[in-house]
Short mmCIF file of C-alpha atoms and ligand atoms in Angstrom, two decimals:
data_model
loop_
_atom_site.label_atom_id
_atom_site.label_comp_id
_atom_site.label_asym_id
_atom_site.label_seq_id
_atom_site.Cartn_x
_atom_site.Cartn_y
_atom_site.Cartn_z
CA UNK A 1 0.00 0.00 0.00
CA UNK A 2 1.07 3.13 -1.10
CA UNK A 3 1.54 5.99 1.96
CA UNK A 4 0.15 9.65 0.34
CA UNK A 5 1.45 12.34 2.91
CA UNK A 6 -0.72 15.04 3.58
CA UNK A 7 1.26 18.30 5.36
CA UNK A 8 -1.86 20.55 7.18
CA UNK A 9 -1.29 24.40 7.50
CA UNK A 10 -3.57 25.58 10.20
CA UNK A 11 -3.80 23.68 13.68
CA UNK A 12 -6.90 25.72 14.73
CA UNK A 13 -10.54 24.47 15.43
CA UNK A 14 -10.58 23.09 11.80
CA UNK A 15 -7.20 21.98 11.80
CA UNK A 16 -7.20 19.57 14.97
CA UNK A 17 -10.61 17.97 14.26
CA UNK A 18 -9.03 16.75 10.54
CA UNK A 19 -6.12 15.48 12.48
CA UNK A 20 -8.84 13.54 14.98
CA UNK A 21 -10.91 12.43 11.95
CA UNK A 22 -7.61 10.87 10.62
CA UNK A 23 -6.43 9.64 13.47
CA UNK A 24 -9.52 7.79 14.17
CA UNK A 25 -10.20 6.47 10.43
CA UNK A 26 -7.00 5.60 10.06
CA UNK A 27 -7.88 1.96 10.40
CA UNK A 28 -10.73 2.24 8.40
CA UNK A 29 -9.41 3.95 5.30
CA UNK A 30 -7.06 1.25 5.49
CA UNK A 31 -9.10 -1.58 5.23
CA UNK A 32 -12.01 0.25 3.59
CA UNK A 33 -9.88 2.01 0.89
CA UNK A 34 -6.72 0.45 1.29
CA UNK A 35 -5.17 3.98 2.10
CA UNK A 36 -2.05 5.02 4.25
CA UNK A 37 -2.58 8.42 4.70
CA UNK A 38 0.06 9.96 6.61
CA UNK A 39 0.21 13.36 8.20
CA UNK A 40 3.78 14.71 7.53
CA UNK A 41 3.75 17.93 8.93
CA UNK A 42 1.20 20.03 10.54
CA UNK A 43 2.53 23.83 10.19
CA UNK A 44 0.99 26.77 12.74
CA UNK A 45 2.32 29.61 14.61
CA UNK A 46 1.67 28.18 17.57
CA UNK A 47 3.60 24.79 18.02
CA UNK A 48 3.75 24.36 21.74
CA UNK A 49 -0.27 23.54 22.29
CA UNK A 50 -0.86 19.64 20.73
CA UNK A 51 -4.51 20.95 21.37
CA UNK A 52 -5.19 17.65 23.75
CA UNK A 53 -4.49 15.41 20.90
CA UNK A 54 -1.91 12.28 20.70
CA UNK A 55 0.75 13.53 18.25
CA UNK A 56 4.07 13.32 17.25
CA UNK A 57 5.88 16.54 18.46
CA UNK A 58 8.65 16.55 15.47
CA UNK A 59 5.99 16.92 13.37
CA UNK A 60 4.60 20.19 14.18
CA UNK A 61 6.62 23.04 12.80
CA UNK A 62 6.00 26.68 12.04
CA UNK A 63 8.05 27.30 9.06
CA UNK A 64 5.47 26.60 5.94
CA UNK A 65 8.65 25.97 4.01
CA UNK A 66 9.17 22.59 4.94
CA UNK A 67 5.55 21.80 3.73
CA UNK A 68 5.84 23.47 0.63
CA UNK A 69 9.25 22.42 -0.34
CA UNK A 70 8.94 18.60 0.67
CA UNK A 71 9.33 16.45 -2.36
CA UNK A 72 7.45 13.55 -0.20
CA UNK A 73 4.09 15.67 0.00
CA UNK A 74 1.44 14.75 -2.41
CA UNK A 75 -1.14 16.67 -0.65
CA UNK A 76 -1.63 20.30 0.79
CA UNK A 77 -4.35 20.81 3.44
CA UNK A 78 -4.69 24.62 3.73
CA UNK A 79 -6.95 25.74 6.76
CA UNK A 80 -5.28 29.46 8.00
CA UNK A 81 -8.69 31.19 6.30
CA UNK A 82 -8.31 34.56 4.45
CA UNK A 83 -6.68 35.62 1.12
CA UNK A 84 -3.24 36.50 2.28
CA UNK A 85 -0.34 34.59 3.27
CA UNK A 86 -2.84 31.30 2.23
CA UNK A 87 -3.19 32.54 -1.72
CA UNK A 88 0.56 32.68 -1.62
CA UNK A 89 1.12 29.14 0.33
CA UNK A 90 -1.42 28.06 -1.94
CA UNK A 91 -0.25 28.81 -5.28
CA UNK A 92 3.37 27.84 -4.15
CA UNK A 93 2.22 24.01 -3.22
CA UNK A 94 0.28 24.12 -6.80
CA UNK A 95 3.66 25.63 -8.43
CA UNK A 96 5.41 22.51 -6.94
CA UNK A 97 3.31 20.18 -8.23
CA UNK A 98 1.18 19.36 -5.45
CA UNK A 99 -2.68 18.76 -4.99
CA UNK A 100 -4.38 21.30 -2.37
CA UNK A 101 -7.28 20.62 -0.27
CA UNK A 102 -8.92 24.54 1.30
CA UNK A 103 -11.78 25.49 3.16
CA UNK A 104 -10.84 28.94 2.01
CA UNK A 105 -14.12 30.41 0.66
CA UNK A 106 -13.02 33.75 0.67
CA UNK A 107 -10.12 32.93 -1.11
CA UNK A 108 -11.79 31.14 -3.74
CA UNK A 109 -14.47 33.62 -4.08
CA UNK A 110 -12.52 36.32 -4.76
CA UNK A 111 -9.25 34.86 -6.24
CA UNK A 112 -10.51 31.68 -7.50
CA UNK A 113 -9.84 32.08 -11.27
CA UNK A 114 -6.17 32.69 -10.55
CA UNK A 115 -5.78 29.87 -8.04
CA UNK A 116 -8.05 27.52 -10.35
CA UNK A 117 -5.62 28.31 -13.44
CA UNK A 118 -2.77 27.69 -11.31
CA UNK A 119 -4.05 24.23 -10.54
CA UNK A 120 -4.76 23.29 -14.31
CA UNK A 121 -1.26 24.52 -15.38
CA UNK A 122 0.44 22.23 -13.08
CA UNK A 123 -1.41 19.14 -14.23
CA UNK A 124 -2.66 19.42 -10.03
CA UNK A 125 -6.16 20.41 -8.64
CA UNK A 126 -8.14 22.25 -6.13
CA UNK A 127 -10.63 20.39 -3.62
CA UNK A 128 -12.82 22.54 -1.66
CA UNK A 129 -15.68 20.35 -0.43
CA UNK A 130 -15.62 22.20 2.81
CA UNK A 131 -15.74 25.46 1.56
CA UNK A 132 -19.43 25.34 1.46
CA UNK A 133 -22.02 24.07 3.55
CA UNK A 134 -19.77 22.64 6.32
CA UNK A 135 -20.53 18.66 5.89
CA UNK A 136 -22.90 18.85 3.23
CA UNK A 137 -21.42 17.14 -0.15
CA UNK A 138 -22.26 20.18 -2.35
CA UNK A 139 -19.43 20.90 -4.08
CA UNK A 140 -19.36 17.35 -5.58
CA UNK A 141 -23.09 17.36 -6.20
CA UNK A 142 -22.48 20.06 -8.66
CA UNK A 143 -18.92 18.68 -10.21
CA UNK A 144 -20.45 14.88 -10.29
CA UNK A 145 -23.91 14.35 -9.57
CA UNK A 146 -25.46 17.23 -11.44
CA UNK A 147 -22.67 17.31 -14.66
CA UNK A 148 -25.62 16.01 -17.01
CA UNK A 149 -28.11 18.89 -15.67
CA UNK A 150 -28.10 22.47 -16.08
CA UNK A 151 -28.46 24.22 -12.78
CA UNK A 152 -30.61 26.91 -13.13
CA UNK A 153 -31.41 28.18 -9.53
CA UNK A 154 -29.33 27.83 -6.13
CA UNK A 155 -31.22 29.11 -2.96
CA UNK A 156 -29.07 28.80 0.10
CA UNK A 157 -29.07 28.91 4.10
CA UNK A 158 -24.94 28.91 3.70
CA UNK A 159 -23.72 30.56 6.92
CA UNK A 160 -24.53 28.29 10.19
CA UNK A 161 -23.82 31.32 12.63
CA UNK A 162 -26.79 33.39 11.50
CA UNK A 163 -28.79 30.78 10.88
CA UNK A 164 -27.75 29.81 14.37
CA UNK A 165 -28.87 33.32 15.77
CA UNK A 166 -32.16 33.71 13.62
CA UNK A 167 -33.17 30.44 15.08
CA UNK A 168 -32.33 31.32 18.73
CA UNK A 169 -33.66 34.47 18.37
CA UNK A 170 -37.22 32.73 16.88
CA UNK A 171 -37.57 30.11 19.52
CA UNK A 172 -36.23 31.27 22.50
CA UNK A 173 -36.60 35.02 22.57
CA UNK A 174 -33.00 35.08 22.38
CA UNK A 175 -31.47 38.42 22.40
CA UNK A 176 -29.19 38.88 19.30
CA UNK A 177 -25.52 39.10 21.07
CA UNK A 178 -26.25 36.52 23.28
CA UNK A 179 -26.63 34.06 20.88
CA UNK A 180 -23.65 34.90 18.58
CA UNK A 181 -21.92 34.39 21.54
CA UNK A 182 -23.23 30.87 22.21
CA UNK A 183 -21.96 30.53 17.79
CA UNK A 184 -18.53 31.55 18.84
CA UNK A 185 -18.17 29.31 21.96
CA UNK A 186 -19.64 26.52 19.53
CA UNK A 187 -16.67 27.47 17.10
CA UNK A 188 -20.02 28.06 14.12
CA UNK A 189 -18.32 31.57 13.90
CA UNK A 190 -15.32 32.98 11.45
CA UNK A 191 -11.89 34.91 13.68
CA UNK A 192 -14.23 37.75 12.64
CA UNK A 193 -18.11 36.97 12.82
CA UNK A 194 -18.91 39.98 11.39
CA UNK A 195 -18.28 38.28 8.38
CA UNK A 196 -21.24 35.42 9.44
CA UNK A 197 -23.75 38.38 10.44
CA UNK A 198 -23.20 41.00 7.57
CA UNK A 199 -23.64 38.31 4.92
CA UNK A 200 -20.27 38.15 3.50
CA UNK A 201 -19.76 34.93 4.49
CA UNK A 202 -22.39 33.78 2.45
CA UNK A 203 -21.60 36.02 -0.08
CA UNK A 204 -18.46 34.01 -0.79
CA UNK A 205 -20.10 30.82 -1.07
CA UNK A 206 -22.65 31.43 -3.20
CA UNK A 207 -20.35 33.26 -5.31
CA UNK A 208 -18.76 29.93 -5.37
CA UNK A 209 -21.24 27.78 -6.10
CA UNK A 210 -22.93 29.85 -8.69
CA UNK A 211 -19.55 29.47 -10.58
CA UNK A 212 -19.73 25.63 -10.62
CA UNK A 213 -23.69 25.73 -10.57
CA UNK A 214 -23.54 27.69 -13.96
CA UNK A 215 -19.99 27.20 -15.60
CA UNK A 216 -18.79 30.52 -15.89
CA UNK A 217 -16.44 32.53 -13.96
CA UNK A 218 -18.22 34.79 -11.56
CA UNK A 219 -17.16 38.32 -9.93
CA UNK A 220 -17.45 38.28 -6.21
CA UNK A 221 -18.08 42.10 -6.28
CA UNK A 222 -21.49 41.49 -8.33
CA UNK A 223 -23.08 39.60 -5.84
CA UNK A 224 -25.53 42.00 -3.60
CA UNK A 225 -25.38 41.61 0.13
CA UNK A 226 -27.26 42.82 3.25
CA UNK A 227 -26.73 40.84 6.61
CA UNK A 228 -29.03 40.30 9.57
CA UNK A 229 -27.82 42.90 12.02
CA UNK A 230 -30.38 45.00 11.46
CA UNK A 231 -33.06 42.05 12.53
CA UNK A 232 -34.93 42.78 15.82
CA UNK A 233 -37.00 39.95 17.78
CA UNK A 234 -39.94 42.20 17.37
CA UNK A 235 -39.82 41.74 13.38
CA UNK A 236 -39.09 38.08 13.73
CA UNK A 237 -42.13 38.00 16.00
CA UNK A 238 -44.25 39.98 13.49
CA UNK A 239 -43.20 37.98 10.60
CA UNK A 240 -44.48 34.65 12.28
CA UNK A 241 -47.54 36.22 12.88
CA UNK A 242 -48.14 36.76 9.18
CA UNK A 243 -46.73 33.25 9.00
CA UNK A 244 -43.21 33.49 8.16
CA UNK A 245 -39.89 33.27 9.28
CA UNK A 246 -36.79 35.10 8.52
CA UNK A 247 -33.43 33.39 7.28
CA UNK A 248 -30.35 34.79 5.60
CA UNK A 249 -30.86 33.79 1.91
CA UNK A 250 -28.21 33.12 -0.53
CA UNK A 251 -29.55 33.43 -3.74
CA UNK A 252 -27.73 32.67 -7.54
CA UNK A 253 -30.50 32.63 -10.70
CA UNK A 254 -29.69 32.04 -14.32
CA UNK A 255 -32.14 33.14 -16.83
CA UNK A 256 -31.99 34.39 -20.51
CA UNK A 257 -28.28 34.29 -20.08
CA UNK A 258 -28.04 37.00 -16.64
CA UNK A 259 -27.70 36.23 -13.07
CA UNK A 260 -28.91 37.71 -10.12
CA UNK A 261 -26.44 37.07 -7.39
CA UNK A 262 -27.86 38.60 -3.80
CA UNK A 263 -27.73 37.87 -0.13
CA UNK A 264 -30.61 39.34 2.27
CA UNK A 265 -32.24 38.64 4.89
CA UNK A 266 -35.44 37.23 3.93
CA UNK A 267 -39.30 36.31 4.56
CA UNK A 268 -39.79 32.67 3.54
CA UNK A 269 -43.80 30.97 4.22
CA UNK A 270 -43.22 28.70 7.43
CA UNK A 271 -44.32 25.80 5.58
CA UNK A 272 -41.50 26.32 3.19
CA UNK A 273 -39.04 23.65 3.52
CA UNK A 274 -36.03 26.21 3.79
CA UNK A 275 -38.18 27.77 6.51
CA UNK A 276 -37.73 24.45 8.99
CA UNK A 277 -33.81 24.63 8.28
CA UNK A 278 -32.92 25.76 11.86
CA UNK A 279 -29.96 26.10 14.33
CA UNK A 280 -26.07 25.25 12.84
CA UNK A 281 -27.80 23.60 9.66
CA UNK A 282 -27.56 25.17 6.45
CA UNK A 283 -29.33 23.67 2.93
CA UNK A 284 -29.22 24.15 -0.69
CA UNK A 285 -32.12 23.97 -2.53
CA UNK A 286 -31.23 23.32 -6.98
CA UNK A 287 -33.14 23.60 -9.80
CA UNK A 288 -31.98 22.06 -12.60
CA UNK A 289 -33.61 20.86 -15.88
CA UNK A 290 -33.99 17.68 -15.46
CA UNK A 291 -33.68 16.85 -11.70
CA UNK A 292 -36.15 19.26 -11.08
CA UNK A 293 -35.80 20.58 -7.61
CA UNK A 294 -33.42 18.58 -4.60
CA UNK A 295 -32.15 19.80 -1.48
CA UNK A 296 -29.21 19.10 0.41
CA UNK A 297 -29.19 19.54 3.96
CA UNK A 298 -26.80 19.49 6.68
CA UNK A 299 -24.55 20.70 9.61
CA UNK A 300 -23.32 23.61 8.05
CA UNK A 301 -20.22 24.72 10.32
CA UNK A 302 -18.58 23.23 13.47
CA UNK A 303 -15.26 20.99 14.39
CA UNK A 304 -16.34 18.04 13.24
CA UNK A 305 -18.78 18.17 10.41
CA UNK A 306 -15.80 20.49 8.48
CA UNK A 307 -13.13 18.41 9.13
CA UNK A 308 -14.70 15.57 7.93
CA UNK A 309 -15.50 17.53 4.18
CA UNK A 310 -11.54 18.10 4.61
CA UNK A 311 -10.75 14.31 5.13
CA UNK A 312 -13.09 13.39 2.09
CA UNK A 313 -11.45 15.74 -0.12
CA UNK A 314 -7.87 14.06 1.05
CA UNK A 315 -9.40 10.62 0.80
CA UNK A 316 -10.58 11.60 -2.73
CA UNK A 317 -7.16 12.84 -4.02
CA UNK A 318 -5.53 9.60 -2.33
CA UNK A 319 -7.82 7.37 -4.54
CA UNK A 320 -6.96 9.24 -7.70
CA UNK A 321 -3.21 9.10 -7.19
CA UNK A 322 -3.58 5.43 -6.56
CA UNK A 323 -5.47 5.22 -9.98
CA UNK A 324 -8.67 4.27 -8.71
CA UNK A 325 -10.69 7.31 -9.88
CA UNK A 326 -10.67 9.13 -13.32
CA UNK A 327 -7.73 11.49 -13.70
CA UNK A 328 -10.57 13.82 -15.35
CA UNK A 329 -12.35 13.09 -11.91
CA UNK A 330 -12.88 16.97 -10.78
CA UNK A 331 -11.65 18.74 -13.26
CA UNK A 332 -14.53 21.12 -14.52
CA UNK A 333 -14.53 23.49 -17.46
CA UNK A 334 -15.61 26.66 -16.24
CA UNK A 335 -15.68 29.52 -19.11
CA UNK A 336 -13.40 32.32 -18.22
CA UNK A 337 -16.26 35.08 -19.96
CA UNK A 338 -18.63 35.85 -16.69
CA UNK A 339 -22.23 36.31 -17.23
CA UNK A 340 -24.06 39.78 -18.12
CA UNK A 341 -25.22 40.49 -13.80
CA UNK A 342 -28.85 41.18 -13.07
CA UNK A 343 -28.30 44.05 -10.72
CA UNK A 344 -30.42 44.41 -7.39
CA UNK A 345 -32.27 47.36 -9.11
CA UNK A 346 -34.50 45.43 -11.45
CA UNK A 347 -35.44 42.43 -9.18
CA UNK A 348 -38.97 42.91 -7.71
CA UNK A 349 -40.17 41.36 -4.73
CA UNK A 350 -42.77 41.84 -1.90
CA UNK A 351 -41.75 43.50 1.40
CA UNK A 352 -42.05 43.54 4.74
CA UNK A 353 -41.99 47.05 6.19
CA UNK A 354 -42.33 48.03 9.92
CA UNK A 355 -42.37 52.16 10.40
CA UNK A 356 -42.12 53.51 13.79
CA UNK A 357 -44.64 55.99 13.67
CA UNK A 358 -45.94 58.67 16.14
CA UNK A 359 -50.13 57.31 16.79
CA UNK A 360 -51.66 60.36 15.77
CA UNK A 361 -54.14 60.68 12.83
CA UNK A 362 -53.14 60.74 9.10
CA UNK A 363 -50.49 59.33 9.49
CA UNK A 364 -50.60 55.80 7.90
CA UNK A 365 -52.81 58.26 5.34
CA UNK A 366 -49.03 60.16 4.73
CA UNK A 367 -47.36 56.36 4.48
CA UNK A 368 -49.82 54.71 1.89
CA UNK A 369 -49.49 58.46 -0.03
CA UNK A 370 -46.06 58.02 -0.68
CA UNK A 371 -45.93 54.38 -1.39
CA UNK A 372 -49.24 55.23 -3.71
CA UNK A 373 -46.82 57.43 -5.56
CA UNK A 374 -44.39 55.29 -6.17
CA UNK A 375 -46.01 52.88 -7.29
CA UNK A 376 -46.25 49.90 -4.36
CA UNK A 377 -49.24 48.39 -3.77
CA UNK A 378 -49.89 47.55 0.03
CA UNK A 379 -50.84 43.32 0.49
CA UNK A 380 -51.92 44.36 4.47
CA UNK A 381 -51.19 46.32 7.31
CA UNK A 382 -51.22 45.95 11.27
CA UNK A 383 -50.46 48.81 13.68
CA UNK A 384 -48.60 47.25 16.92
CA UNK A 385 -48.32 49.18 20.08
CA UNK A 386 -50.64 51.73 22.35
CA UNK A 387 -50.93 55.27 21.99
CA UNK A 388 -49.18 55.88 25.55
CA UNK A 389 -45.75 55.14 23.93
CA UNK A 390 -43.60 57.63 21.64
CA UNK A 391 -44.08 55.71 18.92
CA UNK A 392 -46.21 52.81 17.60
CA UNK A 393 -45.07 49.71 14.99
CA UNK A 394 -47.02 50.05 11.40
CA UNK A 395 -46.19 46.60 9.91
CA UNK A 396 -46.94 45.75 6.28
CA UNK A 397 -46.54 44.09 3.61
CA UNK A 398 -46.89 45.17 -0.18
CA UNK A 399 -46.94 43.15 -3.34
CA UNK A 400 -44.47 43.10 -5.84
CA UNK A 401 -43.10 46.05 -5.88
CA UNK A 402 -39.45 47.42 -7.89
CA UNK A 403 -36.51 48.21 -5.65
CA UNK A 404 -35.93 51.35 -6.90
CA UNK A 405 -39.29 52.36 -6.19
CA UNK A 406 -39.13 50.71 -2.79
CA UNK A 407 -35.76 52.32 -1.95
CA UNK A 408 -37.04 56.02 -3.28
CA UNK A 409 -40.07 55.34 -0.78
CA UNK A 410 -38.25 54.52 2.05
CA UNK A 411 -36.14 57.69 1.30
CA UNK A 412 -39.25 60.27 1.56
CA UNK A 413 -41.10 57.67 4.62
CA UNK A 414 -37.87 58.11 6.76
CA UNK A 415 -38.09 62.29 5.89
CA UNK A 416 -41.70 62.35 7.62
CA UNK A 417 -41.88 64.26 10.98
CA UNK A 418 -44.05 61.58 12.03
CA UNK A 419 -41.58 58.73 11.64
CA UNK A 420 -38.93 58.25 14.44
CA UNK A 421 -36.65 55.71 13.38
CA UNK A 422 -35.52 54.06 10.65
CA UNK A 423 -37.75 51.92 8.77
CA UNK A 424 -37.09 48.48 8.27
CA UNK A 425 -37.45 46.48 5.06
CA UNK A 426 -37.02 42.63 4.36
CA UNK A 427 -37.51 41.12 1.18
CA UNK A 428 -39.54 38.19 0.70
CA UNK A 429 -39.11 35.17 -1.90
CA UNK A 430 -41.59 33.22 -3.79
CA UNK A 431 -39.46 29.77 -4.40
N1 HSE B 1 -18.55 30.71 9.99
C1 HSE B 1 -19.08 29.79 9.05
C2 HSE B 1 -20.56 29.59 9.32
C3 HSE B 1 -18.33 28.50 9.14
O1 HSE B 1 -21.04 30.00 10.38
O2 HSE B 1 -21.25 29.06 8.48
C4 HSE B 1 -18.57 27.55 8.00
O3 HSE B 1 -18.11 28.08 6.78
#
């Protein structure tokens, strides 16, 4: 049996839970696969800390060098996060031949092409399973299981730490911090969560898979992104009244050769089956022509569930270099020429609006004026609150209505005397 050595850059949360998931399998993938997978060299700044596990001290080092430069390593795990030093490490291993496995999502969202080229001009490739949707086999649904289909739609619940906080928030009355604290202690969140709760997390994953999903190369910057610190409980309470629930949607739609690329928070019908995707899960929902709709649901962050997307990436390289898989296995075409963007400006949705509005008369007669004018028809409306307060809650919600003419209302609603705060505005999603 052939030994493939693996060396690991990163010996954080990641990190150490693909060196448990090895440790443990190793038996397995032995007699399973008949693989020796052997860690080499796990590289971090910190090499005192074995973080409680039963390794090999020689083996840790902090000089990337002796990873990049070994002649015995077949296989790079990269797991440091961020575009910078890990492009660099990254397209160094690829220069020198070897195959790289990343849960890098930012990286490959916004330097993919580069890295991607790198890979295919070295005769080497890129495996990124857990770059999106923590455990859930995604990636590999697109590259293998969907090849004969044309994906047409990807809706996704892609970041575990919001979904995490919606959910807490919706069922326990949570207050917001509180439970992105619980996310962090549960290792859900990024080094910097504002990242999981202002949607660029997601923003980097769908930008990933709408790459794969619809074969062309896709700019990061085009995709359209609002995150959920903005929700209150009060507006997840008011949305369940009206019978929905909120969740930080990643959408990616191809049609008539554009695609609209956004992440929002967003109203989805309880009974939706994206709706019931709570806690640390995330799902992808696909269209494709002639699937029809599937959904793949999972844990979508944590120790474990990652690390094991990590080992199956490994484990997947291992079998090619031993011959057992195609050596076209992964290896997707993706055109270079990206697709003509559907910008946020022409999409129209319905919304959810909640004003807070002095209680004095004429005033909802001032709101429904100016959304009148431009052009928004109002669905219903519920006035929350009693007079003895400052202000009162108008909720509503309209029916389609254009964005521009949404944003240019909410522009003159927010000028009135009578309004106090801000307004808030969620879109909602027929899927
Ligand atoms: N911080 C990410 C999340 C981790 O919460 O989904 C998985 O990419």
């Amino acid at each position: 049996m052939n030994k493939i050595n693996v060396g690991l850059i990163g010996f954080g949360t990641i990190g150490s839970g693909v060196v448990k998931v090895l440790q443990q399998k190793a038996k397995t993938l032995e007699k399973k696969l008949g693989l020796n997978i052997s860690l080499a060299w796990i590289c971090d700044l910190d090499i005192e800390s074995t973080r409680g596990l039963d390794i090999d001290r020689n083996i840790l080092t902090s000089d990337v060098q002796k990873i990049l430069n070994d002649q015995n390593i077949q296989i790079v795990v990269e797991l440091i996060g961020g575009i910078h030093p890990a492009k660099e490490f990254i397209l160094q291993a690829l220069k020198n031949k070897k195959f790289v496995v990343t849960a890098n999502k930012a990286l490959l969202a916004e330097e993919g092409a580069e890295i991607f080229e790198a890979a295919k001009a070295n005769g080497v490739d890129v495996y990124y399973e857990a770059s999106v949707g923590g455990a859930i086999p995604i990636i590999r649904t697109l590259r293998e299981g969907l090849v004969a289909d044309r994906v047409e739609t990807v809706y996704g619940i892609i970041n575990g730490t919001s979904n995490y906080i919606l959910s807490q928030m919706a069922q326990k009355g949570c207050d917001f911090k509180i439970a992105l604290r619980e996310a962090q202690k549960k290792g859900y969140a990024e080094s910097d969560p504002s990242l999981d709760i202002n949607g660029g997390d997601s923003a980097h994953k769908i930008a990933i898979l709408a790459r794969l999903s619809f074969g062309h190369e896709v700019d990061f910057k085009d995709v359209y992104v609002e995150g959920i610190e903005n929700i209150d409980l009060c507006d997840i309470r008011y949305a369940a009244e009206m019978g929905y629930c909120i969740k930080l949607l990643a959408i990616a739609k191809k049609s008539e050769g554009s695609v609209q690329l956004r992440v929002h928070p967003t109203l989805l019908p309880k009974k939706h089956i994206l709706a019931n995707v709570d806690g640390v899960s995330n799902a992808i929902l696909l269209r494709s022509d002639f699937v029809g709709e599937q959904m793949l649901h999972g844990p979508g962050a944590g120790q474990l569930p990652t690390a094991s997307a990590v080992v199956s990436d490994i484990i997947s390289i291992a079998q090619k270099m031993q011959g057992s898989l195609r050596q076209d296995n992964c290896l997707v075409n993706i055109d270079p020429e990206k697709l003509k963007v559907n910008l946020i400006d022409n999409i129209e949705t319905r919304y959810y609006f909640r004003f807070s509005a002095l209680d004095e008369p004429a005033v909802l007669s001032q709101i429904a004026a100016i959304l009148g004018k431009n052009n928004i028809s109002i669905y219903s409306v519920i006035q929350k609150g009693r007079r003895q307060e400052q202000s009162v809650h108008v909720v509503m919600m309209t029916h389609d209505a254009k964005e521009k003419d949404i944003a240019q209302a909410l522009l003159e609603i927010n000028n009135l005397p009578v309004i106090k705060r801000k307004s808030v505005a969620i879109r909602t999603e027929r899927i």
